[in-house]
Structure formats: structure tokens, C-alpha cells
PDB file of C-alpha atoms and ligand atoms in Angstrom:
ATOM      1  CA  UNK A 170      99.484 139.749 117.471  1.00 50.00           C
ATOM      2  CA  UNK A 171     101.835 136.804 117.215  1.00 55.00           C
ATOM      3  CA  UNK A 172      98.873 134.428 117.355  1.00 57.00           C
ATOM      4  CA  UNK A 173      97.126 136.334 114.604  1.00 54.00           C
ATOM      5  CA  UNK A 174     100.158 136.080 112.333  1.00 53.00           C
ATOM      6  CA  UNK A 175     100.690 132.413 112.940  1.00 55.00           C
ATOM      7  CA  UNK A 176      97.010 131.661 112.253  1.00 57.00           C
ATOM      8  CA  UNK A 177      96.839 133.670 109.064  1.00 53.00           C
ATOM      9  CA  UNK A 178     100.129 132.193 107.926  1.00 55.00           C
ATOM     10  CA  UNK A 179      98.870 128.627 108.270  1.00 56.00           C
ATOM     11  CA  UNK A 180      95.551 129.580 106.685  1.00 57.00           C
ATOM     12  CA  UNK A 181      97.424 130.836 103.665  1.00 62.00           C
ATOM     13  CA  UNK A 182      99.442 127.637 103.585  1.00 91.00           C
ATOM     14  CA  UNK A 183      96.522 125.218 103.664  1.00 95.00           C
ATOM     15  CA  UNK A 184      94.483 127.062 101.045  1.00 95.00           C
ATOM     16  CA  UNK A 185      97.582 127.397  98.859  1.00 96.00           C
ATOM     17  CA  UNK A 186      98.549 123.756  99.358  1.00 96.00           C
ATOM     18  CA  UNK A 187      95.056 122.644  98.348  1.00 97.00           C
ATOM     19  CA  UNK A 188      95.116 124.869  95.280  1.00 97.00           C
ATOM     20  CA  UNK A 189      98.483 123.426  94.269  1.00 97.00           C
ATOM     21  CA  UNK A 190      97.244 119.867  94.680  1.00 98.00           C
ATOM     22  CA  UNK A 191      94.085 120.549  92.679  1.00 98.00           C
ATOM     23  CA  UNK A 192      96.262 121.919  89.873  1.00 98.00           C
ATOM     24  CA  UNK A 193      98.477 118.827  90.109  1.00 98.00           C
ATOM     25  CA  UNK A 194      95.392 116.593  89.912  1.00 98.00           C
ATOM     26  CA  UNK A 195      94.056 118.372  86.831  1.00 97.00           C
ATOM     27  CA  UNK A 196      97.332 118.154  84.942  1.00 97.00           C
ATOM     28  CA  UNK A 197      97.722 114.471  85.863  1.00 97.00           C
ATOM     29  CA  UNK A 198      94.213 113.802  84.485  1.00 97.00           C
ATOM     30  CA  UNK A 199      95.349 115.337  81.174  1.00 96.00           C
ATOM     31  CA  UNK A 200      98.287 112.926  81.039  1.00 95.00           C
ATOM     32  CA  UNK A 201      96.197 109.782  81.430  1.00 94.00           C
ATOM     33  CA  UNK A 202      96.274 107.372  78.499  1.00 92.00           C
ATOM     34  CA  UNK A 203      92.959 106.885  76.676  1.00 90.00           C
ATOM     35  CA  UNK A 204      92.546 103.411  78.165  1.00 89.00           C
ATOM     36  CA  UNK A 205      91.902 104.947  81.609  1.00 89.00           C
ATOM     37  CA  UNK A 206      88.197 105.682  82.333  1.00 87.00           C
ATOM     38  CA  UNK A 207      87.592 109.455  82.426  1.00 87.00           C
ATOM     39  CA  UNK A 208      86.603 109.909  86.038  1.00 92.00           C
ATOM     40  CA  UNK A 209      87.465 113.144  87.868  1.00 95.00           C
ATOM     41  CA  UNK A 210      89.496 112.179  90.947  1.00 98.00           C
ATOM     42  CA  UNK A 211      88.257 112.947  94.454  1.00 98.00           C
ATOM     43  CA  UNK A 212      90.800 114.507  96.801  1.00 98.00           C
ATOM     44  CA  UNK A 213      90.562 113.087 100.322  1.00 98.00           C
ATOM     45  CA  UNK A 214      92.373 115.340 102.807  1.00 98.00           C
ATOM     46  CA  UNK A 215      93.943 113.056 105.410  1.00 98.00           C
ATOM     47  CA  UNK A 216      93.689 114.973 108.674  1.00 97.00           C
ATOM     48  CA  UNK A 217      94.884 112.357 111.179  1.00 96.00           C
ATOM     49  CA  UNK A 218      96.643 113.952 114.191  1.00 93.00           C
ATOM     50  CA  UNK A 219      95.614 117.411 112.925  1.00 94.00           C
ATOM     51  CA  UNK A 220      93.367 119.741 114.952  1.00 93.00           C
ATOM     52  CA  UNK A 221      89.868 120.858 114.032  1.00 94.00           C
ATOM     53  CA  UNK A 222      91.127 124.384 113.374  1.00 93.00           C
ATOM     54  CA  UNK A 223      93.144 123.132 110.386  1.00 95.00           C
ATOM     55  CA  UNK A 224      90.278 120.951 109.146  1.00 96.00           C
ATOM     56  CA  UNK A 225      88.082 124.036 109.230  1.00 96.00           C
ATOM     57  CA  UNK A 226      90.638 125.996 107.210  1.00 95.00           C
ATOM     58  CA  UNK A 227      90.674 123.305 104.549  1.00 97.00           C
ATOM     59  CA  UNK A 228      86.859 123.167 104.604  1.00 97.00           C
ATOM     60  CA  UNK A 229      86.656 126.924 104.122  1.00 97.00           C
ATOM     61  CA  UNK A 230      88.987 126.538 101.142  1.00 97.00           C
ATOM     62  CA  UNK A 231      86.359 124.259  99.558  1.00 97.00           C
ATOM     63  CA  UNK A 232      87.589 120.847 100.699  1.00 98.00           C
ATOM     64  CA  UNK A 233      84.763 118.412 101.595  1.00 98.00           C
ATOM     65  CA  UNK A 234      86.255 114.873 101.738  1.00 98.00           C
ATOM     66  CA  UNK A 235      88.427 114.146 104.780  1.00 98.00           C
ATOM     67  CA  UNK A 236      90.085 110.899 105.869  1.00 98.00           C
ATOM     68  CA  UNK A 237      91.159 109.591 109.263  1.00 98.00           C
ATOM     69  CA  UNK A 238      92.854 106.320 110.096  1.00 96.00           C
ATOM     70  CA  UNK A 239      92.430 106.168 113.870  1.00 97.00           C
ATOM     71  CA  UNK A 240      88.807 105.280 114.535  1.00 98.00           C
ATOM     72  CA  UNK A 241      88.640 106.795 118.027  1.00 97.00           C
ATOM     73  CA  UNK A 242      90.046 110.049 116.725  1.00 97.00           C
ATOM     74  CA  UNK A 243      87.473 110.055 113.919  1.00 98.00           C
ATOM     75  CA  UNK A 244      84.592 109.451 116.358  1.00 98.00           C
ATOM     76  CA  UNK A 245      85.739 112.338 118.547  1.00 97.00           C
ATOM     77  CA  UNK A 246      86.418 114.769 115.706  1.00 97.00           C
ATOM     78  CA  UNK A 247      83.240 114.011 113.758  1.00 97.00           C
ATOM     79  CA  UNK A 248      81.077 114.481 116.854  1.00 97.00           C
ATOM     80  CA  UNK A 249      82.627 117.656 118.157  1.00 94.00           C
ATOM     81  CA  UNK A 250      79.878 120.295 118.461  1.00 89.00           C
ATOM     82  CA  UNK A 251      81.908 122.776 116.425  1.00 87.00           C
ATOM     83  CA  UNK A 252      82.036 120.319 113.566  1.00 91.00           C
ATOM     84  CA  UNK A 253      78.282 120.220 112.879  1.00 89.00           C
ATOM     85  CA  UNK A 254      78.122 123.975 112.985  1.00 91.00           C
ATOM     86  CA  UNK A 255      81.295 124.865 111.106  1.00 94.00           C
ATOM     87  CA  UNK A 256      81.594 122.002 108.599  1.00 97.00           C
ATOM     88  CA  UNK A 257      78.010 120.817 108.000  1.00 96.00           C
ATOM     89  CA  UNK A 258      78.706 119.108 104.651  1.00 97.00           C
ATOM     90  CA  UNK A 259      81.898 117.335 105.660  1.00 98.00           C
ATOM     91  CA  UNK A 260      82.296 113.828 104.202  1.00 98.00           C
ATOM     92  CA  UNK A 261      84.379 111.521 106.382  1.00 98.00           C
ATOM     93  CA  UNK A 262      86.309 108.549 105.034  1.00 98.00           C
ATOM     94  CA  UNK A 263      87.621 105.930 107.419  1.00 98.00           C
ATOM     95  CA  UNK A 264      90.957 104.804 105.958  1.00 98.00           C
ATOM     96  CA  UNK A 265      92.535 102.928 108.873  1.00 97.00           C
ATOM     97  CA  UNK A 266      92.805  99.205 109.508  1.00 97.00           C
ATOM     98  CA  UNK A 267      89.339  97.745 109.990  1.00 97.00           C
ATOM     99  CA  UNK A 268      88.410  94.803 112.195  1.00 97.00           C
ATOM    100  CA  UNK A 269      84.998  93.229 112.760  1.00 98.00           C
ATOM    101  CA  UNK A 270      84.921  94.345 116.400  1.00 98.00           C
ATOM    102  CA  UNK A 271      85.195  97.973 115.242  1.00 98.00           C
ATOM    103  CA  UNK A 272      81.848  97.882 113.392  1.00 98.00           C
ATOM    104  CA  UNK A 273      79.778  99.270 116.268  1.00 98.00           C
ATOM    105  CA  UNK A 274      82.274 102.064 116.953  1.00 98.00           C
ATOM    106  CA  UNK A 275      82.202 102.956 113.259  1.00 98.00           C
ATOM    107  CA  UNK A 276      78.455 103.584 113.599  1.00 98.00           C
ATOM    108  CA  UNK A 277      79.242 106.415 116.034  1.00 98.00           C
ATOM    109  CA  UNK A 278      80.999 108.451 113.336  1.00 98.00           C
ATOM    110  CA  UNK A 279      78.890 111.424 112.237  1.00 97.00           C
ATOM    111  CA  UNK A 280      78.754 112.211 108.500  1.00 97.00           C
ATOM    112  CA  UNK A 281      80.493 108.943 107.642  1.00 98.00           C
ATOM    113  CA  UNK A 282      80.728 108.926 103.838  1.00 98.00           C
ATOM    114  CA  UNK A 283      82.903 105.917 103.100  1.00 98.00           C
ATOM    115  CA  UNK A 284      84.642 102.947 104.679  1.00 98.00           C
ATOM    116  CA  UNK A 285      87.745 102.509 102.507  1.00 98.00           C
ATOM    117  CA  UNK A 286      89.231  99.494 104.216  1.00 98.00           C
ATOM    118  CA  UNK A 287      86.853  96.517 104.132  1.00 98.00           C
ATOM    119  CA  UNK A 288      88.962  93.385 104.210  1.00 97.00           C
ATOM    120  CA  UNK A 289      86.687  90.387 104.680  1.00 98.00           C
ATOM    121  CA  UNK A 290      83.153  88.977 104.408  1.00 98.00           C
ATOM    122  CA  UNK A 291      82.647  88.833 108.191  1.00 98.00           C
ATOM    123  CA  UNK A 292      83.694  92.459 108.467  1.00 98.00           C
ATOM    124  CA  UNK A 293      81.291  93.385 105.653  1.00 98.00           C
ATOM    125  CA  UNK A 294      78.424  91.517 107.359  1.00 98.00           C
ATOM    126  CA  UNK A 295      79.153  93.234 110.683  1.00 98.00           C
ATOM    127  CA  UNK A 296      78.889  96.681 109.104  1.00 98.00           C
ATOM    128  CA  UNK A 297      75.942  95.701 106.893  1.00 98.00           C
ATOM    129  CA  UNK A 298      73.834  94.515 109.834  1.00 98.00           C
ATOM    130  CA  UNK A 299      74.470  97.719 111.808  1.00 98.00           C
ATOM    131  CA  UNK A 300      74.125 100.420 109.150  1.00 98.00           C
ATOM    132  CA  UNK A 301      70.644 101.904 109.563  1.00 93.00           C
ATOM    133  CA  UNK A 302      70.704 104.927 107.274  1.00 93.00           C
ATOM    134  CA  UNK A 303      68.336 105.295 104.310  1.00 92.00           C
ATOM    135  CA  UNK A 304      71.333 105.512 101.958  1.00 96.00           C
ATOM    136  CA  UNK A 305      73.683 102.506 101.791  1.00 98.00           C
ATOM    137  CA  UNK A 306      77.183 103.066 103.180  1.00 98.00           C
ATOM    138  CA  UNK A 307      79.801 103.315 100.453  1.00 98.00           C
ATOM    139  CA  UNK A 308      82.611 100.825 100.947  1.00 98.00           C
ATOM    140  CA  UNK A 309      85.884 100.005  99.223  1.00 98.00           C
ATOM    141  CA  UNK A 310      87.592  96.630  99.326  1.00 98.00           C
ATOM    142  CA  UNK A 311      91.161  97.056 100.554  1.00 98.00           C
ATOM    143  CA  UNK A 312      93.590  94.982  98.507  1.00 98.00           C
ATOM    144  CA  UNK A 313      97.038  94.206  99.868  1.00 96.00           C
ATOM    145  CA  UNK A 314      98.688  94.607  96.475  1.00 94.00           C
ATOM    146  CA  UNK A 315     102.230  94.525  97.866  1.00 91.00           C
ATOM    147  CA  UNK A 316     101.663  91.344  99.877  1.00 89.00           C
ATOM    148  CA  UNK A 317     103.430  92.848 102.912  1.00 87.00           C
ATOM    149  CA  UNK A 318     102.426  91.258 106.191  1.00 85.00           C
ATOM    150  CA  UNK A 319     102.244  94.627 107.936  1.00 85.00           C
ATOM    151  CA  UNK A 320      99.499  95.760 105.564  1.00 87.00           C
ATOM    152  CA  UNK A 321      95.859  94.849 105.882  1.00 90.00           C
ATOM    153  CA  UNK A 322      93.657  93.860 102.946  1.00 95.00           C
ATOM    154  CA  UNK A 323      92.669  90.853 100.861  1.00 96.00           C
ATOM    155  CA  UNK A 324      94.827  89.320  98.150  1.00 95.00           C
ATOM    156  CA  UNK A 325      94.145  90.163  94.518  1.00 93.00           C
ATOM    157  CA  UNK A 326      92.544  86.738  94.048  1.00 92.00           C
ATOM    158  CA  UNK A 327      90.259  87.104  97.104  1.00 96.00           C
ATOM    159  CA  UNK A 328      89.183  90.551  95.978  1.00 97.00           C
ATOM    160  CA  UNK A 329      86.578  89.440  93.439  1.00 97.00           C
ATOM    161  CA  UNK A 330      84.930  87.099  95.912  1.00 97.00           C
ATOM    162  CA  UNK A 331      84.629  89.775  98.603  1.00 98.00           C
ATOM    163  CA  UNK A 332      83.411  92.373  96.115  1.00 98.00           C
ATOM    164  CA  UNK A 333      80.797  89.869  94.930  1.00 98.00           C
ATOM    165  CA  UNK A 334      79.689  89.153  98.490  1.00 98.00           C
ATOM    166  CA  UNK A 335      79.178  92.868  99.193  1.00 98.00           C
ATOM    167  CA  UNK A 336      77.426  93.413  95.861  1.00 98.00           C
ATOM    168  CA  UNK A 337      75.038  90.461  96.234  1.00 97.00           C
ATOM    169  CA  UNK A 338      74.497  89.996  99.959  1.00 98.00           C
ATOM    170  CA  UNK A 339      74.982  93.344 101.700  1.00 98.00           C
ATOM    171  CA  UNK A 340      71.989  95.507 100.859  1.00 98.00           C
ATOM    172  CA  UNK A 341      73.020  98.259 103.300  1.00 98.00           C
ATOM    173  CA  UNK A 342      76.420  98.614 101.646  1.00 98.00           C
ATOM    174  CA  UNK A 343      77.301  99.971  98.245  1.00 98.00           C
ATOM    175  CA  UNK A 344      80.397  98.523  96.617  1.00 98.00           C
ATOM    176  CA  UNK A 345      82.086 101.760  95.560  1.00 98.00           C
ATOM    177  CA  UNK A 346      85.495 100.450  94.518  1.00 98.00           C
ATOM    178  CA  UNK A 347      88.916  99.224  95.592  1.00 98.00           C
ATOM    179  CA  UNK A 348      91.701 100.693  97.707  1.00 98.00           C
ATOM    180  CA  UNK A 349      95.402 100.007  98.188  1.00 97.00           C
ATOM    181  CA  UNK A 350      98.163 101.532 100.277  1.00 95.00           C
ATOM    182  CA  UNK A 351     100.988  99.884  98.343  1.00 87.00           C
ATOM    183  CA  UNK A 352     104.574  99.342  99.346  1.00 85.00           C
ATOM    184  CA  UNK A 353     106.262 102.261 101.051  1.00 82.00           C
ATOM    185  CA  UNK A 354     108.714 104.424  99.165  1.00 82.00           C
ATOM    186  CA  UNK A 355     108.287 103.174  95.600  1.00 88.00           C
ATOM    187  CA  UNK A 356     110.277 105.403  93.254  1.00 86.00           C
ATOM    188  CA  UNK A 357     107.948 106.349  90.362  1.00 83.00           C
ATOM    189  CA  UNK A 358     110.874 107.312  88.126  1.00 86.00           C
ATOM    190  CA  UNK A 359     111.331 103.512  87.834  1.00 88.00           C
ATOM    191  CA  UNK A 360     108.089 103.262  85.821  1.00 90.00           C
ATOM    192  CA  UNK A 361     104.466 102.424  86.680  1.00 93.00           C
ATOM    193  CA  UNK A 362     104.011 101.510  90.345  1.00 95.00           C
ATOM    194  CA  UNK A 363     103.229  97.758  90.335  1.00 96.00           C
ATOM    195  CA  UNK A 364     100.753  98.191  93.222  1.00 96.00           C
ATOM    196  CA  UNK A 365      98.702 100.603  91.153  1.00 97.00           C
ATOM    197  CA  UNK A 366      98.863  98.334  88.094  1.00 96.00           C
ATOM    198  CA  UNK A 367      97.640  95.468  90.241  1.00 97.00           C
ATOM    199  CA  UNK A 368      94.706  97.409  91.701  1.00 98.00           C
ATOM    200  CA  UNK A 369      93.589  98.499  88.217  1.00 97.00           C
ATOM    201  CA  UNK A 370      93.730  94.839  87.129  1.00 97.00           C
ATOM    202  CA  UNK A 371      91.642  93.833  90.148  1.00 98.00           C
ATOM    203  CA  UNK A 372      88.992  96.349  89.130  1.00 98.00           C
ATOM    204  CA  UNK A 373      88.910  94.921  85.599  1.00 97.00           C
ATOM    205  CA  UNK A 374      88.317  91.430  86.973  1.00 98.00           C
ATOM    206  CA  UNK A 375      85.680  92.543  89.494  1.00 98.00           C
ATOM    207  CA  UNK A 376      83.803  94.587  86.894  1.00 98.00           C
ATOM    208  CA  UNK A 377      83.780  91.733  84.396  1.00 97.00           C
ATOM    209  CA  UNK A 378      82.625  89.235  86.999  1.00 97.00           C
ATOM    210  CA  UNK A 379      79.859  91.449  88.419  1.00 97.00           C
ATOM    211  CA  UNK A 380      78.851  93.205  85.191  1.00 97.00           C
ATOM    212  CA  UNK A 381      79.659  96.702  86.482  1.00 96.00           C
ATOM    213  CA  UNK A 382      81.165  99.388  84.186  1.00 96.00           C
ATOM    214  CA  UNK A 383      84.750 100.256  85.216  1.00 96.00           C
ATOM    215  CA  UNK A 384      83.931 103.926  85.589  1.00 95.00           C
ATOM    216  CA  UNK A 385      81.484 103.002  88.385  1.00 97.00           C
ATOM    217  CA  UNK A 386      84.170 101.592  90.692  1.00 98.00           C
ATOM    218  CA  UNK A 387      86.640 103.932  92.362  1.00 98.00           C
ATOM    219  CA  UNK A 388      90.343 103.227  92.606  1.00 98.00           C
ATOM    220  CA  UNK A 389      91.625 104.754  95.854  1.00 98.00           C
ATOM    221  CA  UNK A 390      95.402 104.910  95.438  1.00 98.00           C
ATOM    222  CA  UNK A 391      98.066 107.597  95.727  1.00 97.00           C
ATOM    223  CA  UNK A 392      99.245 109.744  98.650  1.00 97.00           C
ATOM    224  CA  UNK A 393     101.269 112.963  99.073  1.00 96.00           C
ATOM    225  CA  UNK A 394     104.401 111.776  97.291  1.00 93.00           C
ATOM    226  CA  UNK A 395     102.775 109.946  94.386  1.00 95.00           C
ATOM    227  CA  UNK A 396      99.222 111.189  93.823  1.00 97.00           C
ATOM    228  CA  UNK A 397      99.955 112.589  90.338  1.00 96.00           C
ATOM    229  CA  UNK A 398     101.574 109.308  89.302  1.00 96.00           C
ATOM    230  CA  UNK A 399      98.572 107.392  90.695  1.00 97.00           C
ATOM    231  CA  UNK A 400      96.098 109.580  88.802  1.00 97.00           C
ATOM    232  CA  UNK A 401      97.995 109.110  85.568  1.00 96.00           C
ATOM    233  CA  UNK A 402      97.552 105.382  86.201  1.00 96.00           C
ATOM    234  CA  UNK A 403      93.799 105.751  86.712  1.00 96.00           C
ATOM    235  CA  UNK A 404      93.361 106.605  90.378  1.00 98.00           C
ATOM    236  CA  UNK A 405      89.983 108.223  91.061  1.00 98.00           C
ATOM    237  CA  UNK A 406      90.581 108.929  94.746  1.00 98.00           C
ATOM    238  CA  UNK A 407      93.824 110.187  96.262  1.00 98.00           C
ATOM    239  CA  UNK A 408      94.461 110.340 100.007  1.00 98.00           C
ATOM    240  CA  UNK A 409      96.724 113.284 100.720  1.00 98.00           C
ATOM    241  CA  UNK A 410      97.809 114.346 104.197  1.00 97.00           C
ATOM    242  CA  UNK A 411     101.302 115.796 104.533  1.00 95.00           C
ATOM    243  CA  UNK A 412     101.143 117.859 101.321  1.00 96.00           C
ATOM    244  CA  UNK A 413      98.065 119.679 102.680  1.00 96.00           C
ATOM    245  CA  UNK A 414      98.604 119.891 106.434  1.00 95.00           C
ATOM    246  CA  UNK A 415     102.370 119.499 106.782  1.00 90.00           C
ATOM    247  CA  UNK A 416     104.287 116.794 108.646  1.00 88.00           C
ATOM    248  CA  UNK A 417     102.542 114.928 111.451  1.00 86.00           C
ATOM    249  CA  UNK A 418     103.581 114.889 115.095  1.00 80.00           C
ATOM    250  CA  UNK A 419     102.594 111.443 116.328  1.00 74.00           C
ATOM    251  CA  UNK A 420     103.419 112.317 119.933  1.00 68.00           C
ATOM    252  CA  UNK A 421     100.208 114.315 120.022  1.00 55.00           C
ATOM    253  CA  UNK A 422      97.877 111.404 119.391  1.00 50.00           C
ATOM    254  CA  UNK A 423      97.151 108.120 120.939  1.00 44.00           C
ATOM    255  CA  UNK A 424      98.181 105.300 118.610  1.00 42.00           C
ATOM    256  CA  UNK A 425      95.615 102.541 118.183  1.00 37.00           C
TER     257      UNK A 425
HETATM  258  C1  LIG B 653      98.309 108.733 106.494  1.00 63.59           C
HETATM  259  C2  LIG B 653      97.680 108.077 105.333  1.00 63.59           C
HETATM  260  C3  LIG B 653      97.654 108.709 104.075  1.00 63.59           C
HETATM  261  C4  LIG B 653      98.262 110.070 103.799  1.00 63.59           C
HETATM  262  O1  LIG B 653      99.654 109.989 103.726  1.00 63.59           O
HETATM  263  P1  LIG B 653     100.526 111.288 103.322  1.00 63.59           P
HETATM  264  O2  LIG B 653     101.827 110.713 102.908  1.00 63.59           O
HETATM  265  O3  LIG B 653     100.613 112.145 104.530  1.00 63.59           O
HETATM  266  O4  LIG B 653      99.831 111.969 102.212  1.00 63.59           O
HETATM  267  C5  LIG B 653      97.019 108.048 103.042  1.00 63.59           C
HETATM  268  N1  LIG B 653      96.445 106.834 103.210  1.00 63.59           N
HETATM  269  C6  LIG B 653      96.452 106.206 104.406  1.00 63.59           C
HETATM  270  C7  LIG B 653      95.795 104.883 104.525  1.00 63.59           C
HETATM  271  C8  LIG B 653      97.074 106.801 105.496  1.00 63.59           C
HETATM  272  O5  LIG B 653      97.089 106.154 106.670  1.00 63.59           O
END
């Protein structure tokens, strides 16, 4: 009986959390200035360290896009037999640090929808030469907008070159947009987050250079504490973990 109550309690929480976030997304879209392209944001539920049972609860509440940032964990979760049966339309995003040597492991992810963290031409080539699906793999260029050494990603000035390389030379990849993590703990009451401003500027430059309409390139920016702020600034993809699944216990997973 105790187990039943704890399961139904967390089910209620996840469905309710998702509903609250969807409402927050919709009201943030209404607050966007007219200069921001009218693209409905995609909510990526970041399920790192969280068990399949909670992923399933979110899936049953209508959630389809999920993100993981430990590649081994993503390979295991996406290939679990329960997953194909219980969450057949799941769309996985890899959002962790990406290195060239990880390209072959990435190919072992089932239902991989998007690589959000491409950070170099060699990395792009490594994925491009291995991706064998009929549909190109959607990729985002990760931009290190805050310039912190601990963060992966290209500089704003390298971004256009890498985007161009993917667009012109990687026929198995589709340039789907740009992504940033941004500096930790920015207080949005101080005004527009400079990381988000910078990523939006990068998209302008890339689109001009490659002749792509701005609405065709995603901006993946915003997490649990600032997703509404990010959407008001034009984010089209928010990566939300804690606000859906609760705080993470890192002792339960193997760090990469
Ligand atoms: C963990 C993680 C998130 C989600 O962070 P929350 O604060 O839990 O919403 C988003 N993006 C990346 C790249 C992450 O690693």
C-alpha cells in the first residue's frame, strides 16, 4: 500500500509539473517582443540520473522529447527493452559534452532525435560519416557564449564557420540550430541574460551568411530556473530537468 501511494504521488507530481511548465511556456511566448520569430518552443525533459519509471510517467503525460547528458546512460536507457514497448515515439536529445571519439557510441542510441552539442568540424565529420539513417541527424552547434573554460562549445566567431561546414559538407546531418548552456546562476531580474542575447546574435549571423530564415534555426537555451526568461528572449527549445523530475541524486549514477 505504501508503494502504491508513493507511486501515485510521484505520478501526480510529474504530470502536474509538466502541465505547469507548459503553461509557463505559453505565457512566456505571449510576452515575446515582435522581433522574435514566432516559433512554438519544444520542451526537452532532461532525465539524467532519473529512472525509466519516471520517464514513462512523463511520456504518459504527453512528453516526447527527452534529454540526457551522459552518453553511456543514454545508450542504456534508450535500448532498454521496456523503452521500445512503453515509449515507442520517444525522441532522445544528447545534450552532454561531445568528443570525436564518442561518435561511434552515439550511433548506439535508439531513437536519437538530435545531437545538441556539436563543437567542431572534426566532430561533425565523425558523426556525418557514421550516420546511416535515411533521415539526416539533426544537430545543433554548441556555442560557449560565456567563454568559461569549464564549458564546451565554439566561440561566437567560430560558430558561423562550423555551421557553414555542417550545412555545406555534411549531407547526413541537418543543421537545426544553436545551443548554449550559459554562465551558471545569472539573475534574470538584472535584465536580459547576455548569453541568450549572444546566441540570438549568432543565429542572425549564421542565417545571413547561409541564407536560411531565422525561424528555421532553433535556439536551445533555458533550463529549470530561467526557461520563461529564455523563451521571452526567443528560445525555441528549453531543457528542463529539476522542475519536472525534482532534484538529482548524483550518487546514483556514474559520472563520465
Ligand atoms: C542538466 C542539464 C539541464 C537541465 O538542468 P535543470 O536545471 O535541472 O533544469 C539542461 N541542460 C544541460 C546541458 C544539462 O546538463
